[in-house]
Coordinates of N, CA, C and O in Angstrom, one line a residue:
M1 N -2.6 -16.0 -10.1 CA -2.3 -16.9 -9.0 C -1.7 -16.0 -7.9 O -0.8 -15.2 -8.1
T2 N -2.2 -16.1 -6.7 CA -1.7 -15.3 -5.5 C -1.1 -16.2 -4.5 O -1.4 -17.4 -4.4
T3 N -0.1 -15.7 -3.8 CA 0.6 -16.4 -2.8 C 0.4 -15.6 -1.5 O 0.6 -14.4 -1.5
S4 N 0.1 -16.3 -0.4 CA 0.0 -15.6 0.9 C 1.3 -14.9 1.3 O 2.4 -15.5 1.1
L5 N 1.2 -13.8 1.9 CA 2.3 -13.0 2.4 C 3.1 -13.9 3.4 O 4.3 -13.7 3.4
A6 N 2.5 -14.8 4.1 CA 3.1 -15.6 5.1 C 4.2 -16.5 4.5 O 5.2 -16.8 5.2
S7 N 4.1 -16.8 3.3 CA 5.1 -17.8 2.7 C 6.2 -17.1 2.0 O 7.1 -17.7 1.4
L8 N 6.2 -15.7 2.0 CA 7.3 -15.0 1.2 C 8.5 -14.7 2.0 O 8.3 -14.2 3.2
P9 N 9.7 -14.8 1.5 CA 10.9 -14.5 2.2 C 11.3 -13.0 2.2 O 10.9 -12.3 1.3
K10 N 12.2 -12.7 3.1 CA 12.9 -11.4 3.0 C 13.6 -11.2 1.7 O 14.1 -12.2 1.1
G11 N 13.4 -10.1 1.1 CA 14.0 -9.8 -0.2 C 13.0 -10.0 -1.4 O 13.3 -9.6 -2.5
Y12 N 11.9 -10.6 -1.1 CA 10.9 -10.9 -2.2 C 10.5 -9.5 -2.8 O 10.1 -8.6 -2.1
E13 N 10.5 -9.5 -4.1 CA 10.0 -8.3 -4.8 C 8.6 -8.6 -5.5 O 8.5 -9.6 -6.2
F14 N 7.6 -7.9 -5.1 CA 6.3 -8.1 -5.7 C 6.3 -7.6 -7.1 O 7.0 -6.7 -7.5
P15 N 5.4 -8.3 -7.9 CA 5.3 -7.8 -9.3 C 4.7 -6.4 -9.3 O 3.9 -6.1 -8.4
P16 N 5.2 -5.5 -10.2 CA 4.7 -4.1 -10.2 C 3.2 -4.1 -10.4 O 2.7 -5.0 -11.2
A17 N 2.5 -3.3 -9.7 CA 1.0 -3.2 -9.9 C 0.7 -1.8 -10.5 O 1.2 -0.8 -10.0
T18 N 0.0 -1.8 -11.6 CA -0.4 -0.5 -12.2 C -1.9 -0.2 -12.0 O -2.7 -1.2 -11.9
F19 N -2.2 1.0 -11.8 CA -3.5 1.4 -11.5 C -3.7 2.9 -11.7 O -2.7 3.6 -11.9
S20 N -4.9 3.4 -11.7 CA -5.1 4.9 -11.7 C -6.4 5.1 -10.8 O -7.2 4.1 -10.6
L21 N -6.6 6.2 -10.3 CA -7.7 6.5 -9.5 C -8.7 7.4 -10.3 O -8.4 8.5 -10.8
T22 N -9.9 6.9 -10.4 CA -10.9 7.5 -11.2 C -11.6 8.6 -10.3 O -11.6 8.6 -9.1
R23 N -12.2 9.6 -11.0 CA -12.9 10.6 -10.3 C -14.0 10.0 -9.4 O -14.2 10.5 -8.2
E24 N -14.7 9.0 -9.9 CA -15.8 8.4 -9.1 C -15.2 7.7 -7.8 O -15.8 7.8 -6.7
W25 N -14.1 7.0 -8.0 CA -13.5 6.3 -6.8 C -13.1 7.3 -5.8 O -13.3 7.1 -4.6
V26 N -12.4 8.4 -6.2 CA -12.0 9.4 -5.3 C -13.1 10.1 -4.6 O -13.1 10.3 -3.3
A27 N -14.2 10.3 -5.3 CA -15.4 10.9 -4.6 C -16.0 10.0 -3.6 O -16.4 10.4 -2.5
E28 N -16.0 8.7 -3.9 CA -16.5 7.7 -2.9 C -15.6 7.6 -1.7 O -16.0 7.5 -0.6
Y29 N -14.3 7.7 -1.9 CA -13.3 7.7 -0.8 C -13.6 8.9 0.1 O -13.6 8.8 1.3
V30 N -13.7 10.1 -0.5 CA -13.9 11.3 0.3 C -15.2 11.2 1.1 O -15.2 11.6 2.3
T31 N -16.2 10.7 0.5 CA -17.5 10.5 1.2 C -17.3 9.5 2.4 O -17.8 9.7 3.5
A32 N -16.6 8.4 2.1 CA -16.5 7.3 3.1 C -15.7 7.8 4.3 O -16.1 7.4 5.4
V33 N -14.7 8.6 4.1 CA -13.9 9.0 5.3 C -14.5 10.3 6.0 O -14.1 10.5 7.1
G34 N -15.4 11.0 5.3 CA -16.1 12.0 5.9 C -15.2 13.2 6.4 O -15.6 13.9 7.4
D35 N -14.1 13.5 5.8 CA -13.2 14.5 6.2 C -13.4 15.7 5.3 O -13.1 15.7 4.1
E36 N -14.0 16.8 5.8 CA -14.3 18.0 5.0 C -13.0 18.6 4.4 O -13.1 19.2 3.4
A37 N -11.9 18.5 5.1 CA -10.7 19.1 4.6 C -10.2 18.5 3.3 O -9.8 19.2 2.4
I38 N -10.3 17.1 3.2 CA -9.9 16.5 1.9 C -10.9 16.8 0.9 O -10.6 16.8 -0.3
G39 N -12.1 16.9 1.3 CA -13.2 17.3 0.3 C -13.0 18.6 -0.3 O -13.5 18.9 -1.4
A40 N -12.2 19.5 0.3 CA -12.0 20.8 -0.1 C -10.7 20.9 -1.0 O -10.4 22.0 -1.5
L41 N -10.1 19.8 -1.3 CA -8.9 19.8 -2.2 C -9.3 20.4 -3.6 O -10.4 20.2 -4.0
S42 N -8.3 21.0 -4.2 CA -8.6 21.4 -5.6 C -9.1 20.3 -6.4 O -8.6 19.1 -6.3
D43 N -10.1 20.5 -7.2 CA -10.7 19.5 -8.1 C -9.6 18.9 -9.0 O -8.8 19.7 -9.6
G44 N -9.6 17.7 -9.1 CA -8.6 17.0 -10.0 C -7.5 16.4 -9.3 O -6.7 15.6 -9.9
F45 N -7.3 16.6 -8.0 CA -6.2 16.0 -7.2 C -6.7 14.8 -6.4 O -7.9 14.8 -5.9
V46 N -5.8 13.9 -6.1 CA -6.1 12.7 -5.3 C -5.7 13.0 -3.9 O -4.6 13.4 -3.7
P47 N -6.6 12.7 -2.9 CA -6.1 12.9 -1.5 C -4.9 11.9 -1.2 O -5.0 10.8 -1.7
P48 N -3.9 12.3 -0.6 CA -2.7 11.5 -0.4 C -3.1 10.1 0.2 O -2.5 9.1 -0.2
M49 N -3.9 10.1 1.2 CA -4.3 8.8 1.8 C -5.1 7.9 0.9 O -5.0 6.6 1.0
A50 N -5.8 8.4 0.0 CA -6.5 7.6 -1.1 C -5.4 6.9 -1.9 O -5.6 5.8 -2.3
L51 N -4.3 7.6 -2.3 CA -3.2 7.0 -3.0 C -2.6 5.9 -2.2 O -2.4 4.8 -2.7
A52 N -2.4 6.1 -0.9 CA -1.8 5.1 -0.1 C -2.8 3.8 0.0 O -2.3 2.7 -0.1
T53 N -4.1 4.1 0.1 CA -5.0 3.0 0.2 C -5.0 2.1 -1.0 O -4.9 0.9 -0.9
Q54 N -5.0 2.7 -2.2 CA -5.0 1.9 -3.4 C -3.6 1.2 -3.6 O -3.6 0.1 -4.2
S55 N -2.6 1.8 -3.2 CA -1.3 1.2 -3.3 C -1.2 -0.1 -2.4 O -0.7 -1.1 -2.9
I56 N -1.6 0.1 -1.2 CA -1.6 -1.1 -0.3 C -2.6 -2.1 -0.8 O -2.3 -3.3 -0.7
R57 N -3.7 -1.7 -1.3 CA -4.7 -2.7 -1.8 C -4.1 -3.5 -3.0 O -4.3 -4.7 -3.0
A58 N -3.3 -2.9 -3.9 CA -2.7 -3.6 -4.9 C -1.7 -4.7 -4.4 O -1.7 -5.8 -4.9
L59 N -1.0 -4.3 -3.3 CA -0.1 -5.3 -2.7 C -0.8 -6.4 -2.1 O -0.5 -7.6 -2.3
I60 N -1.9 -6.2 -1.4 CA -2.7 -7.2 -0.8 C -3.4 -8.1 -1.8 O -3.5 -9.3 -1.6
E61 N -3.8 -7.5 -2.9 CA -4.4 -8.4 -4.0 C -3.4 -9.3 -4.6 O -3.7 -10.4 -4.9
A62 N -2.1 -8.9 -4.6 CA -1.1 -9.8 -5.1 C -0.7 -10.9 -4.1 O -0.4 -12.0 -4.5
S63 N -0.7 -10.6 -2.9 CA -0.4 -11.5 -1.8 C -1.2 -11.3 -0.6 O -0.9 -10.4 0.2
P64 N -2.3 -12.0 -0.4 CA -3.3 -11.7 0.7 C -2.6 -11.8 2.0 O -1.7 -12.6 2.2
L65 N -3.1 -11.1 3.0 CA -2.7 -11.2 4.4 C -3.0 -12.5 4.9 O -4.1 -13.1 4.7
P66 N -2.1 -13.1 5.8 CA -2.4 -14.4 6.4 C -3.4 -14.2 7.5 O -3.6 -13.1 8.0
D67 N -4.0 -15.3 7.9 CA -5.0 -15.3 9.0 C -4.3 -14.8 10.3 O -3.1 -15.1 10.5
G68 N -5.0 -13.9 11.0 CA -4.4 -13.4 12.3 C -3.5 -12.2 12.1 O -2.9 -11.8 13.1
A69 N -3.4 -11.7 10.9 CA -2.4 -10.6 10.7 C -2.9 -9.3 11.4 O -4.1 -9.0 11.5
L70 N -1.9 -8.6 12.0 CA -2.2 -7.3 12.7 C -1.3 -6.3 12.1 O -0.1 -6.5 11.8
H71 N -1.8 -5.1 11.9 CA -1.1 -4.0 11.4 C -0.2 -3.4 12.5 O -0.8 -3.1 13.6
A72 N 1.1 -3.3 12.4 CA 1.9 -2.9 13.5 C 2.5 -1.5 13.3 O 2.9 -0.8 14.2
G73 N 2.5 -1.0 12.0 CA 3.0 0.4 11.8 C 3.0 0.7 10.3 O 2.9 -0.1 9.5
Q74 N 3.1 2.0 10.1 CA 3.0 2.6 8.7 C 3.8 3.9 8.7 O 3.6 4.7 9.6
E75 N 4.7 4.0 7.7 CA 5.4 5.3 7.5 C 5.1 5.6 6.0 O 5.2 4.8 5.1
L76 N 4.8 6.9 5.7 CA 4.5 7.3 4.4 C 5.1 8.7 4.1 O 5.2 9.5 5.0
S77 N 5.6 8.8 2.9 CA 6.2 10.1 2.5 C 5.6 10.4 1.1 O 5.8 9.6 0.2
F78 N 5.0 11.6 0.9 CA 4.4 12.0 -0.3 C 5.3 13.0 -1.0 O 5.6 14.0 -0.4
K79 N 5.7 12.8 -2.3 CA 6.6 13.6 -3.0 C 6.0 14.7 -3.7 O 6.6 15.8 -3.9
R80 N 4.8 14.5 -4.3 CA 4.1 15.5 -5.0 C 2.6 15.1 -5.1 O 2.3 14.0 -4.9
A81 N 1.8 16.1 -5.5 CA 0.3 15.8 -5.7 C 0.1 14.9 -6.9 O 0.9 15.0 -7.9
V82 N -0.9 14.0 -6.8 CA -1.2 13.1 -7.9 C -2.6 13.6 -8.4 O -3.5 13.9 -7.7
R83 N -2.7 13.6 -9.7 CA -3.9 14.0 -10.4 C -4.8 12.8 -10.6 O -4.3 11.7 -10.9
I84 N -6.1 13.0 -10.6 CA -7.1 11.9 -10.9 C -6.7 11.4 -12.3 O -6.5 12.2 -13.2
G85 N -6.7 10.1 -12.5 CA -6.5 9.5 -13.8 C -5.0 9.3 -14.2 O -4.8 8.6 -15.2
E86 N -4.1 9.8 -13.4 CA -2.7 9.5 -13.7 C -2.4 8.0 -13.6 O -2.9 7.3 -12.7
A87 N -1.6 7.6 -14.5 CA -1.1 6.2 -14.5 C -0.1 6.0 -13.4 O 0.9 6.7 -13.4
L88 N -0.3 5.1 -12.5 CA 0.5 4.8 -11.4 C 1.1 3.4 -11.4 O 0.4 2.5 -11.8
T89 N 2.3 3.2 -10.8 CA 2.8 1.9 -10.7 C 3.4 1.8 -9.3 O 4.2 2.6 -8.8
A90 N 2.9 0.7 -8.6 CA 3.4 0.5 -7.2 C 4.4 -0.7 -7.2 O 4.1 -1.7 -7.8
N91 N 5.6 -0.4 -6.6 CA 6.6 -1.5 -6.5 C 6.8 -1.7 -5.0 O 6.7 -0.8 -4.2
A92 N 7.0 -3.0 -4.6 CA 7.2 -3.3 -3.2 C 8.2 -4.4 -3.0 O 8.3 -5.3 -3.9
R93 N 8.8 -4.4 -1.9 CA 9.8 -5.5 -1.5 C 9.8 -5.7 0.0 O 9.7 -4.8 0.8
I94 N 9.8 -7.0 0.4 CA 9.9 -7.4 1.8 C 11.4 -7.0 2.2 O 12.3 -7.6 1.7
V95 N 11.5 -6.1 3.2 CA 12.8 -5.7 3.6 C 13.2 -6.3 5.0 O 14.4 -6.3 5.3
S96 N 12.3 -6.9 5.7 CA 12.6 -7.6 6.9 C 11.6 -8.6 7.2 O 10.4 -8.4 6.9
R97 N 12.0 -9.7 7.8 CA 11.1 -10.8 8.2 C 11.8 -11.6 9.3 O 12.8 -12.2 9.1
G98 N 11.2 -11.5 10.5 CA 11.8 -12.2 11.6 C 10.8 -12.9 12.4 O 9.6 -12.6 12.3
E99 N 11.2 -14.0 13.1 CA 10.2 -14.8 13.9 C 10.7 -14.7 15.4 O 11.9 -14.8 15.7
R100 N 9.7 -14.6 16.3 CA 10.0 -14.7 17.7 C 8.7 -15.0 18.4 O 7.6 -14.5 18.2
A101 N 8.8 -16.0 19.3 CA 7.7 -16.3 20.2 C 6.5 -16.7 19.4 O 5.3 -16.4 19.8
G102 N 6.6 -17.4 18.3 CA 5.5 -17.8 17.5 C 4.9 -16.8 16.6 O 3.8 -17.1 16.0
W103 N 5.5 -15.7 16.5 CA 5.0 -14.6 15.6 C 6.0 -14.2 14.6 O 7.2 -14.2 14.8
V104 N 5.5 -13.8 13.4 CA 6.4 -13.2 12.4 C 6.2 -11.7 12.4 O 5.1 -11.2 12.5
L105 N 7.3 -10.9 12.3 CA 7.2 -9.5 12.1 C 7.8 -9.2 10.8 O 9.0 -9.6 10.5
M106 N 7.1 -8.6 9.9 CA 7.5 -8.4 8.5 C 7.3 -6.9 8.1 O 6.2 -6.3 8.4
S107 N 8.3 -6.3 7.4 CA 8.2 -5.0 6.9 C 8.3 -5.0 5.4 O 9.2 -5.7 4.8
V108 N 7.5 -4.2 4.7 CA 7.5 -4.1 3.3 C 7.7 -2.6 2.9 O 6.9 -1.8 3.4
D109 N 8.7 -2.4 2.1 CA 8.9 -1.0 1.5 C 8.2 -0.9 0.2 O 8.2 -1.9 -0.6
F110 N 7.6 0.2 -0.1 CA 7.0 0.4 -1.4 C 7.3 1.8 -1.9 O 7.6 2.7 -1.2
N111 N 7.2 1.9 -3.2 CA 7.4 3.1 -4.0 C 6.4 3.2 -5.1 O 6.2 2.2 -5.8
V112 N 5.7 4.3 -5.2 CA 4.7 4.5 -6.2 C 5.2 5.6 -7.2 O 5.7 6.6 -6.8
L113 N 5.1 5.2 -8.4 CA 5.7 6.1 -9.5 C 4.5 6.6 -10.4 O 3.6 5.9 -10.6
A114 N 4.7 7.8 -10.9 CA 3.8 8.4 -11.9 C 4.7 9.0 -12.9 O 5.5 9.8 -12.6
G115 N 4.6 8.5 -14.2 CA 5.5 9.0 -15.2 C 7.0 8.8 -14.9 O 7.8 9.7 -15.3
G116 N 7.3 7.8 -14.2 CA 8.7 7.5 -13.9 C 9.2 8.2 -12.7 O 10.3 8.0 -12.2
D117 N 8.4 9.1 -12.1 CA 8.8 9.9 -10.9 C 8.2 9.3 -9.7 O 7.0 9.0 -9.7
S118 N 8.9 9.2 -8.6 CA 8.4 8.7 -7.3 C 7.4 9.8 -6.8 O 7.7 10.9 -6.7
V119 N 6.2 9.3 -6.5 CA 5.2 10.2 -5.9 C 4.9 9.9 -4.4 O 4.3 10.7 -3.7
M120 N 5.2 8.6 -4.0 CA 5.0 8.2 -2.7 C 5.9 7.1 -2.3 O 6.1 6.2 -3.1
T121 N 6.5 7.1 -1.1 CA 7.3 6.0 -0.6 C 6.7 5.6 0.7 O 6.1 6.5 1.4
G122 N 7.0 4.4 1.2 CA 6.5 4.1 2.5 C 7.0 2.7 2.9 O 7.7 2.0 2.2
R123 N 6.7 2.4 4.2 CA 7.0 1.1 4.8 C 5.8 0.7 5.6 O 5.3 1.5 6.5
G124 N 5.3 -0.5 5.5 CA 4.3 -1.0 6.3 C 4.8 -2.2 7.1 O 5.6 -3.0 6.5
T125 N 4.4 -2.4 8.3 CA 4.9 -3.5 9.1 C 3.7 -4.2 9.7 O 2.7 -3.6 10.2
I126 N 3.7 -5.5 9.5 CA 2.6 -6.4 10.1 C 3.2 -7.5 10.9 O 4.4 -7.8 10.8
T127 N 2.4 -8.1 11.7 CA 2.8 -9.3 12.5 C 1.7 -10.3 12.3 O 0.5 -9.9 12.1
F128 N 2.0 -11.6 12.3 CA 1.1 -12.6 12.2 C 1.6 -13.9 12.8 O 2.9 -14.0 12.9
P129 N 0.8 -14.9 13.2 CA 1.3 -16.1 13.8 C 2.1 -16.9 12.8 O 1.9 -16.9 11.6
V130 N 3.2 -17.5 13.3 CA 4.1 -18.3 12.4 C 3.3 -19.3 11.6 O 3.6 -19.5 10.4
D131 N 2.3 -20.0 12.2 CA 1.6 -21.0 11.5 C 0.4 -20.5 10.7 O -0.5 -21.3 10.3
A132 N 0.4 -19.2 10.4 CA -0.7 -18.6 9.6 C -0.7 -19.2 8.2 O 0.3 -19.5 7.6
S133 N -1.9 -19.3 7.6 CA -2.0 -19.8 6.2 C -2.1 -18.7 5.3 O -2.4 -17.6 5.6

């Protein structure tokens, strides 16, 4: 069962999401973004933005974006390289939620762990109409 992000309050903690990135998925990601620099990474490592992509995807699958949502900002910090196939767990919490002039501004902090160690932290901010479903 999923709940729209629009209905969640400040302080809500998302259920942890576990995943790993396969060699095939990483290859498709590198091809899709067309960046030769990330294609030149040492074999066996995950491009940092691929890790961010899958982490945010796990969050959205748990609580879909409301209609009219706009991405307002993103901050990311990568702690160490992640290897293809590593077991990862993404944790997230709504740290701010305010309303003004018919719009909600919401920020979500997240932390991705591998083997109990933090490998990525970040904050994403979105805005959407108050009456979004």
